[in-house]
Amino acid sequence: MPVILPKRPQSLLARTPVASAVLLALSSPVAMAQEETATLGEVIVTAQKRAESLQNVPISLDAIGEEKLQELNVKNFKEYVQFLPSVTMQPTAETGSGYTSVYMRGVATGGDGQATTSVPSVGMYLDEQPITTVQGNLDVHLYDIARVEALAGPQGTLYGASSQAGTIRIITNKPDLSGFAAGYSLEANFVDMDDVGYVAEGFVNLPIGENAALRLVGWSLTQAGWIDNKPATRTYSIDQNDPDDDFTTDNAAFVEDNYNTIDTIGARAALRINLGENWAITPQLMYQKTEQEGFWGDDINNVGATGDHAVAKYREQFSNDEWYQAGLTIEGSIGSLDVVYSGNYLDRDQDGAFDYSDYSFFYDQVYYTGYFARLFVDNNGHQLNPDAAYENQDYYSKTSHELRISTPQDKRVRSLLGFFYQRQYHDFYQPFGLVEGLADVREMNNQEGGAGQYANYVYLNSMDRTDRDQAVFANVSFDLTDKLELSLGARYFEPEVHVKGFFGFGLGFNPARVPGSRVSDGNDEPGDPDNGGDGAFEPTGQGWSRNGEWRCPSQEDRKDAPCVNVDKTNKESDAVYRANLSWKASDTTLLYATWSEGYRPGGINRNPFAGAYVSDFLTNYEIGWKTRFADDRFQFNGAVFLDEWDNIQISFQGANGITQVANGPKAEIQGVEAQLDWLPSDNFRIGIGLAYYDTELKDDYCDFDDAGNCVNVKAPAGTPLPLTSDFKANLIARYTFPIKWQGNWDAYTQGAAVYQTDRSSILDQADLAIYGDIPSTTYFDFAFGFENDKKYGIELFVANATDEDAPLYVTSNCTPQVCGSQIYGVQARPRTIGIRFKQDF
């Protein structure tokens, strides 16, 4: 089992230059007097599908080990990402976890995360299973975790699709046959000086005889809220010539302080059984359920609500995310060959309801005075509340199998051969409108018409997406000399994407048929059953016929849609390669040069008129170093690289506001990544991580006409890629000192600082002029605690000590051109003060 060795006094004070200066002053001769000289130690990782020291891996790799995860109080995705300089996240305003997009090395265009758009460019792994899903990462609660590994740059040969720009791996602690162990941790925290959160965690490791062990882990937590839903009203103009017809709505039923809360429970069980001397099996089962309420965006322009951490939402907001993961790993040897099989299954069920009133209000204001209000009437013509809402009902299942065969690692020539298969299924059901009592003529009616299964729906997405991927991969390493190693890798892959289902507007949803609308065609006929988008129901563009009869291509029975108007498949096959030359210049210095490729498979768009998009590729040229100095009291690792990104997959709002994906221009990313760890004294440790990126488009990003001519430049060549800062850095420092009081106690103080520069919020330059840049952010965390030799510990901590409130991401309910005056900023959790107690047995 990979471990971090040796255990030593650690540092928890590492996030600001001021803190490090204070700690240097604290490095007294008393604290430095130790019986043994401490070293930074060794971190064992499995980034290359085998256990080895991080200092011997010729990859730009960050690894946060178990002790550091505990010291930094890291519990979720957002918290560990801030300590990985190569990683950027794009949170959502609708949810606090579960839908976050993740990027590495600046390979980002934004707009991802919808059901029929591109798969992510960064692969996420839980042990051996890929847990990447199209609409966001699996937000695993981090407790009893061995380490988090972040592999920067293309990892396509070993990890395949969605590891185009990098891979993040969460490695759990495995059952330990050597002896009994247990522990628990309890925490209470006070958020924004207003609301209280709780955390309870525990584990037990139970040897069973001489050849088996069971490890059980559980957690329960409540994350306190800080966003207030403020009282507000809105007025819709039914008729611009008659103010008496105005319709005013309010959000009184949903007003609440601190209403963005999260409750999570989860458990993990793993069993390891040794079958003789050469074989072992490890089945594992993990379960987690997260219930979220509220909204995570702040009305940063005070358009709908005023004050800090305030919004005005007019419909219910909640999201539930429940999943379990089952895995089986078999390890053994056949003769001189090592064999590893991993089979995994993921089942994820998400559902939620979300306010969409910004969409109805601002489209009504910008385009069709009275359009939505006229649309939302009952069968008697009485006006209904036009504040729109939508629901998400998502079900995922993911099955993966991988078999790896490798030759002995002590030979001059070493090789690995692997076979991989994966199938992901996504049942995506999303009704829009959801206005109670909607007139039959306005509903998503069934084939016979009238109210029924789709009553009160204005628009519906109901699709099944199936992604398959099968691949063969190999790696061969040659010791050219005792100091020089050449490694060659390749992966042949065959991805397939199939989308089948329905999308479209309901009967009568056509602005051209709304009397008095700004886009009326002058042929207003009451009751005309026209749809709201050309070809929304079938490829001929006829949509509904005049007698209200469905004209979908397929009338086959559908469990959750009136018919099928999308049924498309995209198949590809290709290969990516990697070459690495590493030189062990000395026992403490490794230099390497890498050329590698990563890819993201193509796909199809749900709009029948939008064509397919093909795979995009990232080619990486990299030079790196891993060094140790001063008897392993100083380590300096880093890399410089050039990445070329071809056929960029870009998401954008196409016809009728429907998101689609197309291949765009080329881009280039140049960068430097570095990690420095230093022990100035045996009791004081400093860690610094940083990344600098220079990104730009190499060609214009355009709208094209049917002939392929650029008719509108959205972003000219030279435009930086969005979402990623030019510079991101963190500083972590920890100082420990002994206290003689009823036993052997060690006290510690720790500080941490995380900084990133401003960055553009969106690629389209016209939209960027509305949204503006995402500002720079600086976060400081501090902790002070005690631990004794009986493994008791108590800690006081403050996170985001300066109460930094700059947004991490900005967004709106619809396109910036329409909803851009109502912008939401998704912020980190405000200042949080807490106390934690732990005990290990």
PDB file of C-alpha atoms in Angstrom, residues 152-364:
ATOM      1  CA  ALA A 152      -0.325  18.103 -14.983  1.00  0.00           C
ATOM      2  CA  GLY A 153      -0.171  17.874 -18.755  1.00  0.00           C
ATOM      3  CA  PRO A 154      -1.534  15.262 -21.186  1.00  0.00           C
ATOM      4  CA  GLN A 155      -1.903  11.800 -19.636  1.00  0.00           C
ATOM      5  CA  GLY A 156      -3.622  10.267 -22.638  1.00  0.00           C
ATOM      6  CA  THR A 157      -1.490   7.147 -23.008  1.00  0.00           C
ATOM      7  CA  LEU A 158      -2.042   5.825 -19.477  1.00  0.00           C
ATOM      8  CA  TYR A 159      -5.385   7.420 -18.550  1.00  0.00           C
ATOM      9  CA  GLY A 160      -7.119   7.934 -21.881  1.00  0.00           C
ATOM     10  CA  ALA A 161     -10.082  10.184 -22.657  1.00  0.00           C
ATOM     11  CA  SER A 162     -10.694  13.223 -20.458  1.00  0.00           C
ATOM     12  CA  SER A 163      -7.060  13.240 -19.333  1.00  0.00           C
ATOM     13  CA  GLN A 164      -6.232  15.656 -22.110  1.00  0.00           C
ATOM     14  CA  ALA A 165      -4.833  18.395 -19.866  1.00  0.00           C
ATOM     15  CA  GLY A 166      -4.152  16.336 -16.752  1.00  0.00           C
ATOM     16  CA  THR A 167      -5.491  13.859 -14.220  1.00  0.00           C
ATOM     17  CA  ILE A 168      -6.531  14.136 -10.569  1.00  0.00           C
ATOM     18  CA  ARG A 169      -6.473  10.954  -8.501  1.00  0.00           C
ATOM     19  CA  ILE A 170      -7.977  10.451  -5.035  1.00  0.00           C
ATOM     20  CA  ILE A 171      -6.306   7.480  -3.345  1.00  0.00           C
ATOM     21  CA  THR A 172      -8.069   6.014  -0.309  1.00  0.00           C
ATOM     22  CA  ASN A 173      -6.380   4.273   2.619  1.00  0.00           C
ATOM     23  CA  LYS A 174      -6.570   0.513   2.157  1.00  0.00           C
ATOM     24  CA  PRO A 175      -7.130  -2.190   4.789  1.00  0.00           C
ATOM     25  CA  ASP A 176      -3.961  -2.884   6.765  1.00  0.00           C
ATOM     26  CA  LEU A 177      -3.231  -6.445   7.913  1.00  0.00           C
ATOM     27  CA  SER A 178      -0.508  -5.352  10.357  1.00  0.00           C
ATOM     28  CA  GLY A 179      -2.789  -4.405  13.233  1.00  0.00           C
ATOM     29  CA  PHE A 180      -5.881  -2.727  14.657  1.00  0.00           C
ATOM     30  CA  ALA A 181      -6.306   1.021  14.218  1.00  0.00           C
ATOM     31  CA  ALA A 182      -9.156   3.455  14.692  1.00  0.00           C
ATOM     32  CA  GLY A 183      -9.811   7.145  15.005  1.00  0.00           C
ATOM     33  CA  TYR A 184     -12.411   9.853  14.924  1.00  0.00           C
ATOM     34  CA  SER A 185     -12.636  13.603  14.486  1.00  0.00           C
ATOM     35  CA  LEU A 186     -15.288  16.094  15.615  1.00  0.00           C
ATOM     36  CA  GLU A 187     -15.569  19.692  14.453  1.00  0.00           C
ATOM     37  CA  ALA A 188     -17.824  22.703  14.978  1.00  0.00           C
ATOM     38  CA  ASN A 189     -17.417  25.840  12.881  1.00  0.00           C
ATOM     39  CA  PHE A 190     -18.951  29.289  12.804  1.00  0.00           C
ATOM     40  CA  VAL A 191     -19.439  30.739   9.287  1.00  0.00           C
ATOM     41  CA  ASP A 192     -19.631  34.460   8.588  1.00  0.00           C
ATOM     42  CA  MET A 193     -20.185  35.032  12.340  1.00  0.00           C
ATOM     43  CA  ASP A 194     -23.762  33.871  11.812  1.00  0.00           C
ATOM     44  CA  ASP A 195     -24.397  30.175  11.109  1.00  0.00           C
ATOM     45  CA  VAL A 196     -22.936  26.954  12.543  1.00  0.00           C
ATOM     46  CA  GLY A 197     -21.662  23.860  10.749  1.00  0.00           C
ATOM     47  CA  TYR A 198     -20.617  20.444  12.053  1.00  0.00           C
ATOM     48  CA  VAL A 199     -18.371  17.569  10.986  1.00  0.00           C
ATOM     49  CA  ALA A 200     -18.147  14.051  12.441  1.00  0.00           C
ATOM     50  CA  GLU A 201     -15.785  11.453  10.946  1.00  0.00           C
ATOM     51  CA  GLY A 202     -14.405   8.101  12.000  1.00  0.00           C
ATOM     52  CA  PHE A 203     -12.616   4.959  10.815  1.00  0.00           C
ATOM     53  CA  VAL A 204     -11.680   1.526  12.077  1.00  0.00           C
ATOM     54  CA  ASN A 205      -9.190  -0.955  10.645  1.00  0.00           C
ATOM     55  CA  LEU A 206      -9.836  -4.575  11.701  1.00  0.00           C
ATOM     56  CA  PRO A 207      -7.419  -7.427  10.906  1.00  0.00           C
ATOM     57  CA  ILE A 208      -9.302 -10.678  10.305  1.00  0.00           C
ATOM     58  CA  GLY A 209      -6.960 -13.555  10.964  1.00  0.00           C
ATOM     59  CA  GLU A 210      -3.556 -13.469   9.296  1.00  0.00           C
ATOM     60  CA  ASN A 211      -4.626 -12.943   5.688  1.00  0.00           C
ATOM     61  CA  ALA A 212      -7.426 -10.377   5.688  1.00  0.00           C
ATOM     62  CA  ALA A 213      -8.387  -6.972   7.022  1.00  0.00           C
ATOM     63  CA  LEU A 214     -11.496  -4.814   6.904  1.00  0.00           C
ATOM     64  CA  ARG A 215     -11.504  -0.988   6.894  1.00  0.00           C
ATOM     65  CA  LEU A 216     -14.704   0.932   7.671  1.00  0.00           C
ATOM     66  CA  VAL A 217     -15.039   4.716   7.305  1.00  0.00           C
ATOM     67  CA  GLY A 218     -17.995   7.036   7.912  1.00  0.00           C
ATOM     68  CA  TRP A 219     -18.748  10.763   7.864  1.00  0.00           C
ATOM     69  CA  SER A 220     -21.561  13.213   8.454  1.00  0.00           C
ATOM     70  CA  LEU A 221     -21.399  16.980   8.059  1.00  0.00           C
ATOM     71  CA  THR A 222     -23.503  20.110   7.766  1.00  0.00           C
ATOM     72  CA  GLN A 223     -22.063  23.069   5.870  1.00  0.00           C
ATOM     73  CA  ALA A 224     -23.571  26.312   7.116  1.00  0.00           C
ATOM     74  CA  GLY A 225     -25.018  28.883   4.728  1.00  0.00           C
ATOM     75  CA  TRP A 226     -24.136  32.538   4.226  1.00  0.00           C
ATOM     76  CA  ILE A 227     -26.217  33.698   1.227  1.00  0.00           C
ATOM     77  CA  ASP A 228     -29.459  35.522   2.146  1.00  0.00           C
ATOM     78  CA  ASN A 229     -32.485  35.389  -0.139  1.00  0.00           C
ATOM     79  CA  LYS A 230     -33.837  38.923   0.233  1.00  0.00           C
ATOM     80  CA  PRO A 231     -37.422  40.129  -0.265  1.00  0.00           C
ATOM     81  CA  ALA A 232     -37.960  41.543  -3.765  1.00  0.00           C
ATOM     82  CA  THR A 233     -40.543  42.178  -6.486  1.00  0.00           C
ATOM     83  CA  ARG A 234     -40.564  42.214 -10.294  1.00  0.00           C
ATOM     84  CA  THR A 235     -42.978  43.773 -12.740  1.00  0.00           C
ATOM     85  CA  TYR A 236     -43.720  42.291 -16.164  1.00  0.00           C
ATOM     86  CA  SER A 237     -45.167  44.622 -18.797  1.00  0.00           C
ATOM     87  CA  ILE A 238     -48.031  42.710 -20.413  1.00  0.00           C
ATOM     88  CA  ASP A 239     -48.793  45.507 -22.845  1.00  0.00           C
ATOM     89  CA  GLN A 240     -46.324  48.320 -23.310  1.00  0.00           C
ATOM     90  CA  ASN A 241     -49.212  50.623 -24.244  1.00  0.00           C
ATOM     91  CA  ASP A 242     -51.296  49.814 -21.159  1.00  0.00           C
ATOM     92  CA  PRO A 243     -49.491  50.008 -17.771  1.00  0.00           C
ATOM     93  CA  ASP A 244     -52.648  48.811 -16.039  1.00  0.00           C
ATOM     94  CA  ASP A 245     -51.913  45.341 -17.419  1.00  0.00           C
ATOM     95  CA  ASP A 246     -48.546  45.141 -15.632  1.00  0.00           C
ATOM     96  CA  PHE A 247     -48.065  41.974 -13.575  1.00  0.00           C
ATOM     97  CA  THR A 248     -45.954  42.122 -10.386  1.00  0.00           C
ATOM     98  CA  THR A 249     -44.463  39.070  -8.683  1.00  0.00           C
ATOM     99  CA  ASP A 250     -42.682  38.662  -5.358  1.00  0.00           C
ATOM    100  CA  ASN A 251     -40.479  36.053  -3.664  1.00  0.00           C
ATOM    101  CA  ALA A 252     -42.009  36.241  -0.173  1.00  0.00           C
ATOM    102  CA  ALA A 253     -42.506  32.468  -0.007  1.00  0.00           C
ATOM    103  CA  PHE A 254     -38.758  31.831  -0.454  1.00  0.00           C
ATOM    104  CA  VAL A 255     -37.133  34.559   1.656  1.00  0.00           C
ATOM    105  CA  GLU A 256     -34.575  33.071   4.062  1.00  0.00           C
ATOM    106  CA  ASP A 257     -31.245  33.967   5.648  1.00  0.00           C
ATOM    107  CA  ASN A 258     -28.219  31.669   5.243  1.00  0.00           C
ATOM    108  CA  TYR A 259     -30.206  29.451   2.914  1.00  0.00           C
ATOM    109  CA  ASN A 260     -27.378  27.866   0.908  1.00  0.00           C
ATOM    110  CA  THR A 261     -26.731  24.845   3.133  1.00  0.00           C
ATOM    111  CA  ILE A 262     -25.317  21.374   2.447  1.00  0.00           C
ATOM    112  CA  ASP A 263     -25.864  18.179   4.429  1.00  0.00           C
ATOM    113  CA  THR A 264     -23.688  15.167   3.586  1.00  0.00           C
ATOM    114  CA  ILE A 265     -23.495  11.626   4.896  1.00  0.00           C
ATOM    115  CA  GLY A 266     -21.272   8.867   3.588  1.00  0.00           C
ATOM    116  CA  ALA A 267     -19.470   5.621   4.286  1.00  0.00           C
ATOM    117  CA  ARG A 268     -16.781   3.418   2.809  1.00  0.00           C
ATOM    118  CA  ALA A 269     -15.954  -0.238   3.370  1.00  0.00           C
ATOM    119  CA  ALA A 270     -12.946  -2.080   1.960  1.00  0.00           C
ATOM    120  CA  LEU A 271     -11.774  -5.652   2.474  1.00  0.00           C
ATOM    121  CA  ARG A 272      -8.339  -6.975   1.587  1.00  0.00           C
ATOM    122  CA  ILE A 273      -7.720 -10.705   1.354  1.00  0.00           C
ATOM    123  CA  ASN A 274      -4.316 -12.234   0.652  1.00  0.00           C
ATOM    124  CA  LEU A 275      -4.635 -15.425  -1.366  1.00  0.00           C
ATOM    125  CA  GLY A 276      -1.324 -17.080  -0.731  1.00  0.00           C
ATOM    126  CA  GLU A 277       1.927 -15.270  -1.354  1.00  0.00           C
ATOM    127  CA  ASN A 278       1.250 -13.953  -4.862  1.00  0.00           C
ATOM    128  CA  TRP A 279      -2.372 -12.847  -5.056  1.00  0.00           C
ATOM    129  CA  ALA A 280      -4.661 -10.421  -3.234  1.00  0.00           C
ATOM    130  CA  ILE A 281      -8.166  -9.131  -3.834  1.00  0.00           C
ATOM    131  CA  THR A 282      -9.620  -5.854  -2.550  1.00  0.00           C
ATOM    132  CA  PRO A 283     -13.348  -5.230  -2.939  1.00  0.00           C
ATOM    133  CA  GLN A 284     -14.557  -1.769  -1.933  1.00  0.00           C
ATOM    134  CA  LEU A 285     -17.912  -0.031  -1.626  1.00  0.00           C
ATOM    135  CA  MET A 286     -18.442   3.700  -1.098  1.00  0.00           C
ATOM    136  CA  TYR A 287     -21.694   5.631  -0.614  1.00  0.00           C
ATOM    137  CA  GLN A 288     -22.409   9.349  -0.285  1.00  0.00           C
ATOM    138  CA  LYS A 289     -25.571  11.444  -0.206  1.00  0.00           C
ATOM    139  CA  THR A 290     -25.573  15.236  -0.386  1.00  0.00           C
ATOM    140  CA  GLU A 291     -28.646  17.423   0.058  1.00  0.00           C
ATOM    141  CA  GLN A 292     -28.292  21.082  -0.900  1.00  0.00           C
ATOM    142  CA  GLU A 293     -30.657  23.997  -0.542  1.00  0.00           C
ATOM    143  CA  GLY A 294     -30.383  27.547  -1.817  1.00  0.00           C
ATOM    144  CA  PHE A 295     -28.123  29.382  -4.233  1.00  0.00           C
ATOM    145  CA  TRP A 296     -24.344  29.957  -4.169  1.00  0.00           C
ATOM    146  CA  GLY A 297     -24.114  33.138  -6.210  1.00  0.00           C
ATOM    147  CA  ASP A 298     -23.946  36.657  -4.803  1.00  0.00           C
ATOM    148  CA  ASP A 299     -25.762  39.476  -6.648  1.00  0.00           C
ATOM    149  CA  ILE A 300     -22.512  41.336  -7.173  1.00  0.00           C
ATOM    150  CA  ASN A 301     -24.118  44.312  -8.995  1.00  0.00           C
ATOM    151  CA  ASN A 302     -26.989  44.640  -6.477  1.00  0.00           C
ATOM    152  CA  VAL A 303     -29.546  44.474  -9.279  1.00  0.00           C
ATOM    153  CA  GLY A 304     -32.064  42.155  -7.648  1.00  0.00           C
ATOM    154  CA  ALA A 305     -30.928  42.392  -4.022  1.00  0.00           C
ATOM    155  CA  THR A 306     -28.658  44.727  -2.079  1.00  0.00           C
ATOM    156  CA  GLY A 307     -26.072  43.958   0.574  1.00  0.00           C
ATOM    157  CA  ASP A 308     -23.250  41.449   0.957  1.00  0.00           C
ATOM    158  CA  HIS A 309     -23.973  37.777   0.248  1.00  0.00           C
ATOM    159  CA  ALA A 310     -27.486  38.585  -0.967  1.00  0.00           C
ATOM    160  CA  VAL A 311     -29.714  37.475  -3.856  1.00  0.00           C
ATOM    161  CA  ALA A 312     -33.385  37.611  -4.794  1.00  0.00           C
ATOM    162  CA  LYS A 313     -34.713  34.237  -5.958  1.00  0.00           C
ATOM    163  CA  TYR A 314     -38.363  33.683  -6.864  1.00  0.00           C
ATOM    164  CA  ARG A 315     -38.586  29.897  -7.079  1.00  0.00           C
ATOM    165  CA  GLU A 316     -37.474  26.928  -4.982  1.00  0.00           C
ATOM    166  CA  GLN A 317     -33.787  25.963  -5.184  1.00  0.00           C
ATOM    167  CA  PHE A 318     -32.514  22.545  -4.122  1.00  0.00           C
ATOM    168  CA  SER A 319     -30.267  19.770  -5.365  1.00  0.00           C
ATOM    169  CA  ASN A 320     -29.762  16.193  -4.161  1.00  0.00           C
ATOM    170  CA  ASP A 321     -26.799  14.077  -5.214  1.00  0.00           C
ATOM    171  CA  GLU A 322     -26.714  10.401  -4.169  1.00  0.00           C
ATOM    172  CA  TRP A 323     -24.171   7.911  -5.440  1.00  0.00           C
ATOM    173  CA  TYR A 324     -22.405   4.681  -4.681  1.00  0.00           C
ATOM    174  CA  GLN A 325     -19.257   3.188  -6.119  1.00  0.00           C
ATOM    175  CA  ALA A 326     -18.304  -0.486  -6.069  1.00  0.00           C
ATOM    176  CA  GLY A 327     -14.845  -1.627  -7.053  1.00  0.00           C
ATOM    177  CA  LEU A 328     -12.812  -4.814  -7.180  1.00  0.00           C
ATOM    178  CA  THR A 329      -9.037  -4.915  -7.553  1.00  0.00           C
ATOM    179  CA  ILE A 330      -7.154  -8.156  -8.107  1.00  0.00           C
ATOM    180  CA  GLU A 331      -3.358  -8.106  -7.882  1.00  0.00           C
ATOM    181  CA  GLY A 332      -0.999 -10.980  -8.468  1.00  0.00           C
ATOM    182  CA  SER A 333       1.781 -12.478 -10.497  1.00  0.00           C
ATOM    183  CA  ILE A 334       2.029 -15.153 -13.145  1.00  0.00           C
ATOM    184  CA  GLY A 335       5.613 -16.261 -13.365  1.00  0.00           C
ATOM    185  CA  SER A 336       7.635 -13.066 -13.635  1.00  0.00           C
ATOM    186  CA  LEU A 337       4.681 -10.976 -14.825  1.00  0.00           C
ATOM    187  CA  ASP A 338       2.689  -8.705 -12.510  1.00  0.00           C
ATOM    188  CA  VAL A 339      -1.045  -8.622 -13.204  1.00  0.00           C
ATOM    189  CA  VAL A 340      -3.597  -6.055 -12.005  1.00  0.00           C
ATOM    190  CA  TYR A 341      -7.303  -6.125 -12.811  1.00  0.00           C
ATOM    191  CA  SER A 342      -9.687  -3.373 -11.754  1.00  0.00           C
ATOM    192  CA  GLY A 343     -13.442  -3.528 -12.265  1.00  0.00           C
ATOM    193  CA  ASN A 344     -15.649  -0.677 -11.072  1.00  0.00           C
ATOM    194  CA  TYR A 345     -19.258   0.442 -11.140  1.00  0.00           C
ATOM    195  CA  LEU A 346     -20.616   3.911 -10.339  1.00  0.00           C
ATOM    196  CA  ASP A 347     -24.300   4.694  -9.828  1.00  0.00           C
ATOM    197  CA  ARG A 348     -25.244   8.367  -9.417  1.00  0.00           C
ATOM    198  CA  ASP A 349     -28.686   9.927  -9.058  1.00  0.00           C
ATOM    199  CA  GLN A 350     -29.107  13.713  -9.064  1.00  0.00           C
ATOM    200  CA  ASP A 351     -32.287  15.762  -8.938  1.00  0.00           C
ATOM    201  CA  GLY A 352     -33.023  19.377  -8.253  1.00  0.00           C
ATOM    202  CA  ALA A 353     -35.249  22.376  -8.872  1.00  0.00           C
ATOM    203  CA  PHE A 354     -33.912  25.805  -9.805  1.00  0.00           C
ATOM    204  CA  ASP A 355     -35.146  29.347 -10.192  1.00  0.00           C
ATOM    205  CA  TYR A 356     -35.131  30.506 -13.822  1.00  0.00           C
ATOM    206  CA  SER A 357     -37.055  33.736 -13.408  1.00  0.00           C
ATOM    207  CA  ASP A 358     -34.120  35.839 -14.635  1.00  0.00           C
ATOM    208  CA  TYR A 359     -34.507  34.096 -17.989  1.00  0.00           C
ATOM    209  CA  SER A 360     -38.222  34.838 -18.339  1.00  0.00           C
ATOM    210  CA  PHE A 361     -37.913  38.383 -17.002  1.00  0.00           C
ATOM    211  CA  PHE A 362     -34.948  39.585 -19.047  1.00  0.00           C
ATOM    212  CA  TYR A 363     -35.981  37.908 -22.294  1.00  0.00           C
ATOM    213  CA  ASP A 364     -39.343  39.594 -21.844  1.00  0.00           C
TER     214      ASP A 364
END
